[in-house]
CSV table of N, CA and C in Angstrom, one decimal:
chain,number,residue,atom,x,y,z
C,1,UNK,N,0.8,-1.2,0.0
C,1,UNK,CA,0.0,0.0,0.0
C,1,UNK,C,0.9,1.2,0.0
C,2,UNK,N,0.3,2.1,-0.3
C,2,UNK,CA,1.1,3.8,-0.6
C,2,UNK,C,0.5,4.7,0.4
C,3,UNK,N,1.7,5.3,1.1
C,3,UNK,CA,0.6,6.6,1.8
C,3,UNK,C,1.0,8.0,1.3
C,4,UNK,N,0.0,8.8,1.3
C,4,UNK,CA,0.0,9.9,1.2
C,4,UNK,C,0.9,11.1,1.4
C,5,UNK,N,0.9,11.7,0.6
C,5,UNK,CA,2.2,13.0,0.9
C,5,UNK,C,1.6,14.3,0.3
C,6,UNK,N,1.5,15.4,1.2
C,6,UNK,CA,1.1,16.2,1.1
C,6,UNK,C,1.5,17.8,2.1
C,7,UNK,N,1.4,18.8,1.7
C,7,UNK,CA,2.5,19.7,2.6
C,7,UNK,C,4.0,19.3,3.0
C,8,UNK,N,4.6,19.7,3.7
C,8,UNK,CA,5.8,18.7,4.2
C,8,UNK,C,5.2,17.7,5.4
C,9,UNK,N,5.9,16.6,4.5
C,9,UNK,CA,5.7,15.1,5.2
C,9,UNK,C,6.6,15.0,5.9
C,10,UNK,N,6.7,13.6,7.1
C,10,UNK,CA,7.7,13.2,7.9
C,10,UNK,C,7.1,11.9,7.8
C,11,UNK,N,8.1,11.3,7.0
C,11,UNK,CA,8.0,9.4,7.2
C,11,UNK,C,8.2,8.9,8.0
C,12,UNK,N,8.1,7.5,8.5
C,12,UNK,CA,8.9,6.9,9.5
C,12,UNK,C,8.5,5.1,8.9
C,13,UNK,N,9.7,4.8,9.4
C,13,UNK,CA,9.5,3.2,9.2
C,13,UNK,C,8.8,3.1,10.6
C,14,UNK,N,7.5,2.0,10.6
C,14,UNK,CA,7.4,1.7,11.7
C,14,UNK,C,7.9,0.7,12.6
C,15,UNK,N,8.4,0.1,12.1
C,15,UNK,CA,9.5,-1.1,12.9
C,15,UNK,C,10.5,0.2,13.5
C,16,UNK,N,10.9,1.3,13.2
C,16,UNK,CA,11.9,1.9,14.1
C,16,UNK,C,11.4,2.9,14.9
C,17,UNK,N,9.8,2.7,14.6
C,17,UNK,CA,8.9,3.8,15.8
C,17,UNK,C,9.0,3.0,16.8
C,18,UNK,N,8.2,1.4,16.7
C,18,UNK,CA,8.3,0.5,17.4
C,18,UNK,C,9.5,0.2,18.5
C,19,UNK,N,10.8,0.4,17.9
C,19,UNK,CA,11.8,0.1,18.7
C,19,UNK,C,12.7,1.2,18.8
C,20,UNK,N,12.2,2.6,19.3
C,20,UNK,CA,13.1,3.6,19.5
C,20,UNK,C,11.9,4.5,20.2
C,21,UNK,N,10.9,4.6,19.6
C,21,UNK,CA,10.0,5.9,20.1
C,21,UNK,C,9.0,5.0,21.3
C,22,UNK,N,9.0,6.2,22.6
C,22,UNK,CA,8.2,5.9,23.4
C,22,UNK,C,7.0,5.3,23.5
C,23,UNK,N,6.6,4.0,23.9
C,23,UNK,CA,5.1,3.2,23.0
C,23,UNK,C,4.9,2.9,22.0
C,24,UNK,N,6.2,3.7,20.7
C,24,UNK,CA,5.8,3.1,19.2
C,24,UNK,C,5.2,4.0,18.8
C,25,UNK,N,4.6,3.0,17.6
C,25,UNK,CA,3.8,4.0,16.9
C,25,UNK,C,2.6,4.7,17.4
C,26,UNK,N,1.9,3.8,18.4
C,26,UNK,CA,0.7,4.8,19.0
C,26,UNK,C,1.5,5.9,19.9
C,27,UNK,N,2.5,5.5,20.4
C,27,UNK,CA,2.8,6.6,21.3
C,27,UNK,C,3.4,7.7,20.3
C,28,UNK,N,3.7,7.6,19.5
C,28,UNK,CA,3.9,8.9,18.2
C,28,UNK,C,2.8,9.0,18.0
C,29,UNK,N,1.7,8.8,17.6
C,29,UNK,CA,0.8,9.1,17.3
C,29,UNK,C,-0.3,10.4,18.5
C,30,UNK,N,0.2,9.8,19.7
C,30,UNK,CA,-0.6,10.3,20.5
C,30,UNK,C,0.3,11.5,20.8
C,31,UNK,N,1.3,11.2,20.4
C,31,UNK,CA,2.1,12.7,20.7
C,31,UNK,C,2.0,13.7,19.7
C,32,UNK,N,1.9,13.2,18.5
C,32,UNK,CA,1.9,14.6,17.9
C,32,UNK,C,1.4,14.6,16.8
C,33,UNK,N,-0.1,14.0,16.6
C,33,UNK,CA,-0.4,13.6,15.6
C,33,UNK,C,-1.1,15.2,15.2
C,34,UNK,N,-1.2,15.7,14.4
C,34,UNK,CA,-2.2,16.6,14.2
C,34,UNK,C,-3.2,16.8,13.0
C,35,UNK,N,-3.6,15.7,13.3
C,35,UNK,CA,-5.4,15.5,12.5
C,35,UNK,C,-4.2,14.4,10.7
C,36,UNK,N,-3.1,14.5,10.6
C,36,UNK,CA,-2.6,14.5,9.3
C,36,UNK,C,-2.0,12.9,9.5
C,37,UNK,N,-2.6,12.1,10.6
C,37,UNK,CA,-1.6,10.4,11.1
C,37,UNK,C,-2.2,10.0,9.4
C,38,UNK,N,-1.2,9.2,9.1
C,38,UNK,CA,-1.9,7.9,8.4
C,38,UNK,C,-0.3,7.0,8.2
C,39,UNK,N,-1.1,5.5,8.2
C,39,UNK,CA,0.0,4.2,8.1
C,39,UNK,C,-0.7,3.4,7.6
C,40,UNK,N,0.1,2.7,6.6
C,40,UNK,CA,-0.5,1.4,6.0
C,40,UNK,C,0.0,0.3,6.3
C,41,UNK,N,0.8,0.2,8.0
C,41,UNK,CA,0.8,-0.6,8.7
C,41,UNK,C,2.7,-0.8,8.3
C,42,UNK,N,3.1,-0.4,7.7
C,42,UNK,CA,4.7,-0.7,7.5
C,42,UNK,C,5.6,1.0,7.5
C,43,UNK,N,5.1,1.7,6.9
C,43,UNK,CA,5.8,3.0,7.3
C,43,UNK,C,4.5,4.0,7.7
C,44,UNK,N,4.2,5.3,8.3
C,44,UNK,CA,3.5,6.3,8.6
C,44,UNK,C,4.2,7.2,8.3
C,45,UNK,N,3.2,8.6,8.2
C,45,UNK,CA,3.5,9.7,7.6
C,45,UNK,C,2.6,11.0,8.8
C,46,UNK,N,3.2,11.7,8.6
C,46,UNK,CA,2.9,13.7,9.7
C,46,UNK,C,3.1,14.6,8.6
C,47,UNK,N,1.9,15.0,8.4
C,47,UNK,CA,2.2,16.1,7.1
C,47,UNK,C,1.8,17.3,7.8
C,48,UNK,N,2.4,18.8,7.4
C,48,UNK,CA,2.1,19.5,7.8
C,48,UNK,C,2.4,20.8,6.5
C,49,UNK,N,1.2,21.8,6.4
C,49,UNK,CA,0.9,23.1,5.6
C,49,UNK,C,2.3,24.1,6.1
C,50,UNK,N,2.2,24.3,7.6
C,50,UNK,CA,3.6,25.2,7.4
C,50,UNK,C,5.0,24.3,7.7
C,51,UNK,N,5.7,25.0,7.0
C,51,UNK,CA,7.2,24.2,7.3
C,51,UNK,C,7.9,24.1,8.3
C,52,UNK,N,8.0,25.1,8.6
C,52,UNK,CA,7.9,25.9,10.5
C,52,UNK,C,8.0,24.6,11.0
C,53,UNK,N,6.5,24.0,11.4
C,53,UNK,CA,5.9,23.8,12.3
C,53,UNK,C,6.5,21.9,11.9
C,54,UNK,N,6.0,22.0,10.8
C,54,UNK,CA,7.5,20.5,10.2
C,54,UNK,C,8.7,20.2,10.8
C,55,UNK,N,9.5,21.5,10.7
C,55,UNK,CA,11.0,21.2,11.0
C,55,UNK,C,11.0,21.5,12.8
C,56,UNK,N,9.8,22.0,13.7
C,56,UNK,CA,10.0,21.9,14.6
C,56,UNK,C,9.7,20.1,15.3
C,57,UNK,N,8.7,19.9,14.9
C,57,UNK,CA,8.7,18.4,15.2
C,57,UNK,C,10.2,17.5,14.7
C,58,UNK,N,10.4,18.1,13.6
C,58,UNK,CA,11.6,17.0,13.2
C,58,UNK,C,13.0,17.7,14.2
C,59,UNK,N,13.3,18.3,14.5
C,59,UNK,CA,14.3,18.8,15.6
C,59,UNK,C,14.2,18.3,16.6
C,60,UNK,N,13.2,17.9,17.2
C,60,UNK,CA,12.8,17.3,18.9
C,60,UNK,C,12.7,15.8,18.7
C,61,UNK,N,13.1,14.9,17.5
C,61,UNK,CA,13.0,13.8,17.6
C,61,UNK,C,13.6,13.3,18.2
C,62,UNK,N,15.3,13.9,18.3
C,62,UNK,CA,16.4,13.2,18.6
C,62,UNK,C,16.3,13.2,19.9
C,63,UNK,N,15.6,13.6,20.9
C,63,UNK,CA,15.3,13.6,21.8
C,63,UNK,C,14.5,12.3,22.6
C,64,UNK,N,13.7,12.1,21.5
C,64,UNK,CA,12.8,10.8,21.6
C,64,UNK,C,13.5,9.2,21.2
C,65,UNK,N,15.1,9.8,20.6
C,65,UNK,CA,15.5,8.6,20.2
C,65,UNK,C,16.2,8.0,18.7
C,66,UNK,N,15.5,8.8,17.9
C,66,UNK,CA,15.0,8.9,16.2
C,66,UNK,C,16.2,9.7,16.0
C,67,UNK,N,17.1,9.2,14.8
C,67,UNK,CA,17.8,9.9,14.3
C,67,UNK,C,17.5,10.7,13.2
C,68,UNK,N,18.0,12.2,13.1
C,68,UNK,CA,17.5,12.7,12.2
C,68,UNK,C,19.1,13.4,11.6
C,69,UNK,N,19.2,13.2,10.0
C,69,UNK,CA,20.2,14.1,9.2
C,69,UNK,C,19.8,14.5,8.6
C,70,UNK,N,20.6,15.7,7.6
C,70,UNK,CA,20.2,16.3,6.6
C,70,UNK,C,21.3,15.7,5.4
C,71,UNK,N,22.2,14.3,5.7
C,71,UNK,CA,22.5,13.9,4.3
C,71,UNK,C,22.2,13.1,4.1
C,72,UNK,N,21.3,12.0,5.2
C,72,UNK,CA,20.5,10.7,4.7
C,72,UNK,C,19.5,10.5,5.4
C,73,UNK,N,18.3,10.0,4.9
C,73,UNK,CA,17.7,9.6,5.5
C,73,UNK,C,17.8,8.2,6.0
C,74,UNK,N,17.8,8.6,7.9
C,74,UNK,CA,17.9,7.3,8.5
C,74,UNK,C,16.6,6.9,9.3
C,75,UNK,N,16.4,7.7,10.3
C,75,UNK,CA,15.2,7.2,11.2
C,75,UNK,C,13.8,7.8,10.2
C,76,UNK,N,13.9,9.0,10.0
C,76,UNK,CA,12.8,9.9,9.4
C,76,UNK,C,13.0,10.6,7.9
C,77,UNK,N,12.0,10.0,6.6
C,77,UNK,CA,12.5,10.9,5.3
C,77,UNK,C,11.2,11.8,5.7
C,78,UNK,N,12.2,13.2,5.0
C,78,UNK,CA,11.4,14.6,4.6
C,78,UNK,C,11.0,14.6,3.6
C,79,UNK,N,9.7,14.7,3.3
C,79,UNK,CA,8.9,15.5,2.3
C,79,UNK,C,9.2,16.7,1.9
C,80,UNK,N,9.3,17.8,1.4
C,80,UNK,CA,9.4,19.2,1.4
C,80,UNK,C,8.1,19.4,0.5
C,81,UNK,N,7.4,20.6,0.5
C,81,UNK,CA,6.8,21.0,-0.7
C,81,UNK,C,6.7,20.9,-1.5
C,82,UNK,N,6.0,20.0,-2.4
C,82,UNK,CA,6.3,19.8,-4.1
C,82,UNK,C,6.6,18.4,-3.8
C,83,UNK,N,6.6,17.3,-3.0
C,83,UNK,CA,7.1,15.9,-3.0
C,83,UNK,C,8.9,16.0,-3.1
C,84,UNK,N,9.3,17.0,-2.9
C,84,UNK,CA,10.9,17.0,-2.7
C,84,UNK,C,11.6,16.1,-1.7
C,85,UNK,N,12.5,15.0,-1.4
C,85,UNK,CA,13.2,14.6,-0.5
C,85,UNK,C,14.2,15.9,0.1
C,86,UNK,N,14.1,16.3,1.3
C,86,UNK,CA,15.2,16.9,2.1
C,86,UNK,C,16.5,16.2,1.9
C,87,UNK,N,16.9,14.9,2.0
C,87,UNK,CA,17.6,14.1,2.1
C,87,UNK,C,17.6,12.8,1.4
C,88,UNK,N,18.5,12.4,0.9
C,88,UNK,CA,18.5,10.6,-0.1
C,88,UNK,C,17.4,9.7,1.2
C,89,UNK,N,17.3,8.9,0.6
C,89,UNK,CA,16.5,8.1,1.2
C,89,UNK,C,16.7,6.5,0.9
C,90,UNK,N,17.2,5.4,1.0
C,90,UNK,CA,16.8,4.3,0.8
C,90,UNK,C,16.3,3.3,0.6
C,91,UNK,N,15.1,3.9,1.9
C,91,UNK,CA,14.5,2.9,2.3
C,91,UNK,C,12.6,3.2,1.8
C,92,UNK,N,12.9,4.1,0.9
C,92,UNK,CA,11.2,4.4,0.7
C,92,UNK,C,11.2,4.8,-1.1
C,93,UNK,N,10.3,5.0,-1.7
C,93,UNK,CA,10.1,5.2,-3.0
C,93,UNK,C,9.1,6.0,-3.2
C,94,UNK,N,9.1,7.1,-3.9
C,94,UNK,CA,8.2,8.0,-4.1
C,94,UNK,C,7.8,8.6,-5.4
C,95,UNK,N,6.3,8.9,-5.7
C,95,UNK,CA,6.1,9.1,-7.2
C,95,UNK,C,4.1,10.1,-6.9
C,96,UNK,N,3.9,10.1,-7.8
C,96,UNK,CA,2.4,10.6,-8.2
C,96,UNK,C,1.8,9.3,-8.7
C,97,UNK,N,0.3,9.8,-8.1
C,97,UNK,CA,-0.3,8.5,-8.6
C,97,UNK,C,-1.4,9.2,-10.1
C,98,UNK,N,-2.0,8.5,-10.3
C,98,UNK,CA,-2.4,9.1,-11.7
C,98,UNK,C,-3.4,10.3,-11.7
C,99,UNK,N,-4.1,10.2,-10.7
C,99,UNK,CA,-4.7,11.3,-10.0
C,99,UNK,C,-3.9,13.0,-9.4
C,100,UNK,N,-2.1,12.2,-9.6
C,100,UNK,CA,-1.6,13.5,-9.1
C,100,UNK,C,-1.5,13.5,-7.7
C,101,UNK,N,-1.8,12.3,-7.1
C,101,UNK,CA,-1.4,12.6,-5.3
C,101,UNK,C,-0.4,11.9,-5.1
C,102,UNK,N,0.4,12.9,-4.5
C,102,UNK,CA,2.3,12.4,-4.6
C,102,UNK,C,2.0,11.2,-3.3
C,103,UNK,N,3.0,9.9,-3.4
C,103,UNK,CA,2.5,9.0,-2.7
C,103,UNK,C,4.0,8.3,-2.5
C,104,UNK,N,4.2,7.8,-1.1
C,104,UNK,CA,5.4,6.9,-0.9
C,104,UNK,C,5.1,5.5,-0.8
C,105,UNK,N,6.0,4.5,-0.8
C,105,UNK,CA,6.0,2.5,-0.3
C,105,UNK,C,7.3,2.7,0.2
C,106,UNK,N,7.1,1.5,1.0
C,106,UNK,CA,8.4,1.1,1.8
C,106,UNK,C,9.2,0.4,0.6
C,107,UNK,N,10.4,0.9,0.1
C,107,UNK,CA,11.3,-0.4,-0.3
C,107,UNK,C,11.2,-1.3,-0.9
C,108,UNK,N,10.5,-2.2,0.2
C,108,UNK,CA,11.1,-3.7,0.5
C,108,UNK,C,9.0,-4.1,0.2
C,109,UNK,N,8.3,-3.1,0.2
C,109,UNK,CA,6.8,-3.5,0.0
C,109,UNK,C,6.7,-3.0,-1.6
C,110,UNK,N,5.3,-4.1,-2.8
C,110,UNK,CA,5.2,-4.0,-3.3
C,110,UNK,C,4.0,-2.7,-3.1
C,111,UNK,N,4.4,-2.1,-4.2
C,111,UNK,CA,3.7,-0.5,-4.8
C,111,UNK,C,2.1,-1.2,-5.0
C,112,UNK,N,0.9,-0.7,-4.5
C,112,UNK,CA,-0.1,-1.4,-4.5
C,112,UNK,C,-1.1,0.2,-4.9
C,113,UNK,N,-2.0,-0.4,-5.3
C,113,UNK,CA,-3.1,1.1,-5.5
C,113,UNK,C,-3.6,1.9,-4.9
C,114,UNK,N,-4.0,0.9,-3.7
C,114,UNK,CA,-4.4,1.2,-2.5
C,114,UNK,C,-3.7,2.3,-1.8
C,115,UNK,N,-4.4,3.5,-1.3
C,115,UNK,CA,-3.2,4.4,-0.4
C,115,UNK,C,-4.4,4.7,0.5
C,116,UNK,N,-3.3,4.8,1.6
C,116,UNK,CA,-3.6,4.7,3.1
C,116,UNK,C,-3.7,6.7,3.5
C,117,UNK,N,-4.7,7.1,3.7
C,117,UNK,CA,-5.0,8.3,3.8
C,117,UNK,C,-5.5,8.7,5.2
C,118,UNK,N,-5.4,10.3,5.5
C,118,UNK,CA,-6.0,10.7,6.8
C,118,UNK,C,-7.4,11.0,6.7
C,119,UNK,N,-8.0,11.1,7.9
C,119,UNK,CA,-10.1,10.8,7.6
C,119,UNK,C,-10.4,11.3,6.4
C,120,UNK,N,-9.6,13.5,7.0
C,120,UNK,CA,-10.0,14.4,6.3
C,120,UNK,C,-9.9,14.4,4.9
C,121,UNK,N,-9.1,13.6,3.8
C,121,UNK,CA,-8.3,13.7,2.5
C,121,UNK,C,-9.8,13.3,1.6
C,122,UNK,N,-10.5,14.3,0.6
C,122,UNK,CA,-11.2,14.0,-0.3
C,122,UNK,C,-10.3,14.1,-1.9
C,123,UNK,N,-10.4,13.4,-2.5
C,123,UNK,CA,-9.5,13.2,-4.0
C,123,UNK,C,-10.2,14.2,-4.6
C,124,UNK,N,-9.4,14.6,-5.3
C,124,UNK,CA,-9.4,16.0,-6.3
C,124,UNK,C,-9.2,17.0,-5.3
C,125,UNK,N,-9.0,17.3,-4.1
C,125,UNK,CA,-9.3,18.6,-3.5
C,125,UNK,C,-8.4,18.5,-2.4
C,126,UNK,N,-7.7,19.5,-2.0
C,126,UNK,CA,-6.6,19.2,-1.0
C,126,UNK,C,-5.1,20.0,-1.1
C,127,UNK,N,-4.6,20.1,-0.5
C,127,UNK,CA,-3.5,19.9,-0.4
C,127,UNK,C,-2.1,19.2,-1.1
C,128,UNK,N,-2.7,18.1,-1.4
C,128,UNK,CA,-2.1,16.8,-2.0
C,128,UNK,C,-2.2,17.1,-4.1
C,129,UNK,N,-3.0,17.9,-4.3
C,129,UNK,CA,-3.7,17.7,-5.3
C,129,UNK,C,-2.4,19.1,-6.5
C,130,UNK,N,-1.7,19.9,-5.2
C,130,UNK,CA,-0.9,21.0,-5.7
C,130,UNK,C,0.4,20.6,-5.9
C,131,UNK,N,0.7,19.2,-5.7
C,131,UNK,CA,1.6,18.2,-6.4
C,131,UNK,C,3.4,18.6,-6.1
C,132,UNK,N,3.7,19.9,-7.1
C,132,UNK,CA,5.0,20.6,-7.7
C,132,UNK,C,5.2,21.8,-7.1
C,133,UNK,N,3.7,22.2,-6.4
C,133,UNK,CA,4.1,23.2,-5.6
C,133,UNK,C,5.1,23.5,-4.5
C,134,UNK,N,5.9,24.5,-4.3
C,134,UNK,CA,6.0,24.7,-2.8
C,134,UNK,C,5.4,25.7,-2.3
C,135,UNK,N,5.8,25.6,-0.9
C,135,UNK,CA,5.1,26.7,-0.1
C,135,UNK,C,4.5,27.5,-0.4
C,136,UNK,N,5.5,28.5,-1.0
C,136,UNK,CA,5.5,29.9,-1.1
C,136,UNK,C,4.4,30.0,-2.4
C,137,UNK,N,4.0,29.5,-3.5
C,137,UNK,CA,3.3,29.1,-4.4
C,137,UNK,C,2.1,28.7,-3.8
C,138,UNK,N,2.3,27.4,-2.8
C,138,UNK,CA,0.6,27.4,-2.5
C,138,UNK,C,0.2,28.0,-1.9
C,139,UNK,N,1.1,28.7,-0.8
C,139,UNK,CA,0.1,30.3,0.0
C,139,UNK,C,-0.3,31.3,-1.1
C,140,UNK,N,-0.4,31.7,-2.2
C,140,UNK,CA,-0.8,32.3,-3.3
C,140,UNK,C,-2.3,32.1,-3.8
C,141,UNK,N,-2.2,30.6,-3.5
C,141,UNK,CA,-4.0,30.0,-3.6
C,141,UNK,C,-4.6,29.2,-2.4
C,142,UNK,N,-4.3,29.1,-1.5
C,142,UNK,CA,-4.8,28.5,0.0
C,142,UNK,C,-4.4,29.3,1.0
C,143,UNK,N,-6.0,29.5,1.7
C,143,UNK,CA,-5.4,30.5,3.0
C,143,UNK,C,-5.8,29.2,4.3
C,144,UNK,N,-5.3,29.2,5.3
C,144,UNK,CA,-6.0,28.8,6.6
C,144,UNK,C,-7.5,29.3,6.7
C,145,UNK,N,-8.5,27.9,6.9
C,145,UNK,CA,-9.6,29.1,7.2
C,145,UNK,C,-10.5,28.8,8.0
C,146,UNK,N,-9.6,28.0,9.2
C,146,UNK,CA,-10.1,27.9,10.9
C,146,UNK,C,-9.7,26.5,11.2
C,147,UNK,N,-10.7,25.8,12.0
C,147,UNK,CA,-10.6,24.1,12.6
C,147,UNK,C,-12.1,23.8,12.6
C,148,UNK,N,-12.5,22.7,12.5
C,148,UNK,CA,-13.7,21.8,13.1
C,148,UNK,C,-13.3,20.3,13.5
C,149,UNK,N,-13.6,20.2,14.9
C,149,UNK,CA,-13.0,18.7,15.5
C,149,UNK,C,-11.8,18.5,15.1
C,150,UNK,N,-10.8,19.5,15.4
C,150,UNK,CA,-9.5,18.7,15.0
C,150,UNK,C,-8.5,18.8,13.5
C,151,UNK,N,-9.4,19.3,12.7
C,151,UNK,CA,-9.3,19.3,11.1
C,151,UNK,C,-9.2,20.7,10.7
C,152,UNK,N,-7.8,21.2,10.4
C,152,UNK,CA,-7.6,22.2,9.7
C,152,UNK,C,-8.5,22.5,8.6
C,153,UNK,N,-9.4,23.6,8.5
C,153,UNK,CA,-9.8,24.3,7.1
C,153,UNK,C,-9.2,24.6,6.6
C,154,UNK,N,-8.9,24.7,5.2
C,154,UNK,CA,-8.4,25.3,3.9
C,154,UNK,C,-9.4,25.9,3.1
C,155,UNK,N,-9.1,27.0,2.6
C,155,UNK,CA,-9.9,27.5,1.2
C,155,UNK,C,-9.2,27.7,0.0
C,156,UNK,N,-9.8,27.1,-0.8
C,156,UNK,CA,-9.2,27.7,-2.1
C,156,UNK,C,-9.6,28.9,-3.0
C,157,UNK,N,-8.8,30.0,-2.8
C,157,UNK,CA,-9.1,31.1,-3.0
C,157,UNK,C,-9.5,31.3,-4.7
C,158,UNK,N,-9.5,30.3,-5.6
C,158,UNK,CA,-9.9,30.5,-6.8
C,158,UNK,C,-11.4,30.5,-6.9
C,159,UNK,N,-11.8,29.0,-6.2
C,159,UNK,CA,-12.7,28.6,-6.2
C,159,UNK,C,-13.5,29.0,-5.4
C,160,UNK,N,-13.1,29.2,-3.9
C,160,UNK,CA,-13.8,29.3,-2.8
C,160,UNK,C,-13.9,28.3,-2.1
C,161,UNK,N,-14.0,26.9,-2.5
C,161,UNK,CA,-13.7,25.4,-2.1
C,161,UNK,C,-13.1,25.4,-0.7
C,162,UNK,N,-13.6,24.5,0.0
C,162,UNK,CA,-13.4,24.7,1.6
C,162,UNK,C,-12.8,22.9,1.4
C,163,UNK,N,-11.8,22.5,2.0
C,163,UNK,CA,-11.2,21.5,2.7
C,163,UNK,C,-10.6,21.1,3.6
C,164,UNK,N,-10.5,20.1,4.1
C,164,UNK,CA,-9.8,19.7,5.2
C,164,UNK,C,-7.7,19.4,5.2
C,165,UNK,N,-7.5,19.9,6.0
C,165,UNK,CA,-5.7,19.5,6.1
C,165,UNK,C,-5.4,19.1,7.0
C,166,UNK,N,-4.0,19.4,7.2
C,166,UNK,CA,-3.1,18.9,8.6
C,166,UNK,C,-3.2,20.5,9.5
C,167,UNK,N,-3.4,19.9,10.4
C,167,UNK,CA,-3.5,21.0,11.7
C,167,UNK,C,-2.2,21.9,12.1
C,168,UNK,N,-2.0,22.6,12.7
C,168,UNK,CA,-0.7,23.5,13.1
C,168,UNK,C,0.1,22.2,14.2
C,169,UNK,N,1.1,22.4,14.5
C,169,UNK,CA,2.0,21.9,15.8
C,169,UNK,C,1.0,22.1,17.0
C,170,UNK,N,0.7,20.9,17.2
C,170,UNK,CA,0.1,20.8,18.7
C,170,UNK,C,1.0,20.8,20.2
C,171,UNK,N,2.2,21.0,20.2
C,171,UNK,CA,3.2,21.0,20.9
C,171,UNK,C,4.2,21.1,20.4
C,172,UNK,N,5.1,21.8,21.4
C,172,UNK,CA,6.5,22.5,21.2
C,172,UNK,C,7.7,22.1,22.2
């Protein structure tokens, strides 16, 4: 299965959440998920709209255990805006699906159709769907435009189109 990539992402193998991060994967999850969790049971993904708030979570990992560099990916691969790796990566594979939603697999898992998504994600509409963009580009057409239960609003300022995203940093 494939998961989703959208804003800047933070991958993780979960066999190394399991054996480094406090409780694993639910205890990552419960720490800092913000509305954007999804796993297709072999790697998960944390996406987030500002970068900010990305690279603050990826800074405090080392903390928890998780190695993080900026010439390989070891514990955690970056996403950047536009489906860009921060860093080489070996252990993951990443592409668009025909729909245009940038999408990662583990390595060592076959590429399946199936992608493993967060509640909020509707196809064609999103975050996911601005592909090549970065940042600075998609703040030009998406503003923030509040919360409900948990779930970042988005608008799309062409359309007017209201969607759901990844929430801000819930902790610092």
């Amino acid at each position: 299965m494939t998961v989703l990539l959208e804003g800047m992402s933070l991958v993780f193998e979960n066999r190394v959440l399991n054996e480094r991060f406090p409780s694993g994967v639910n205890g990552f999850r419960l720490m800092w998920d913000n509305g954007s969790f999804c796993t297709d049971g072999t790697i998960s993904r944390l996406s987030f709209f500002e970068s900010d708030d990305g690279f603050c979570t990826l800074m405090s990992l080392p903390s928890f255990g998780l190695e993080v560099s900026s010439t390989v990916a070891t514990d955690v691969a970056v996403f950047m805006h536009g489906c860009r790796l921060w860093a080489p990566c070996l252990w993951l594979e990443a592409s668009e699906e025909g729909d245009h939603h940038p999408c990662c697999w583990h390595f060592a898992e076959k590429r399946e159709s199936r992608m493993s998504v967060p509640t909020y994600f509707q196809p064609g509409l999103g975050l996911s769907t601005r592909g090549q963009l970065d940042e600075r580009e998609m703040r030009k057409t998406i503003r923030r435009d509040g919360e409900i239960n948990g779930v970042s609003l988005f608008r799309e300022l062409g359309t007017n189109k209201v969607f759901g995203g990844p929430g801000p940093l819930t902790r610092h």
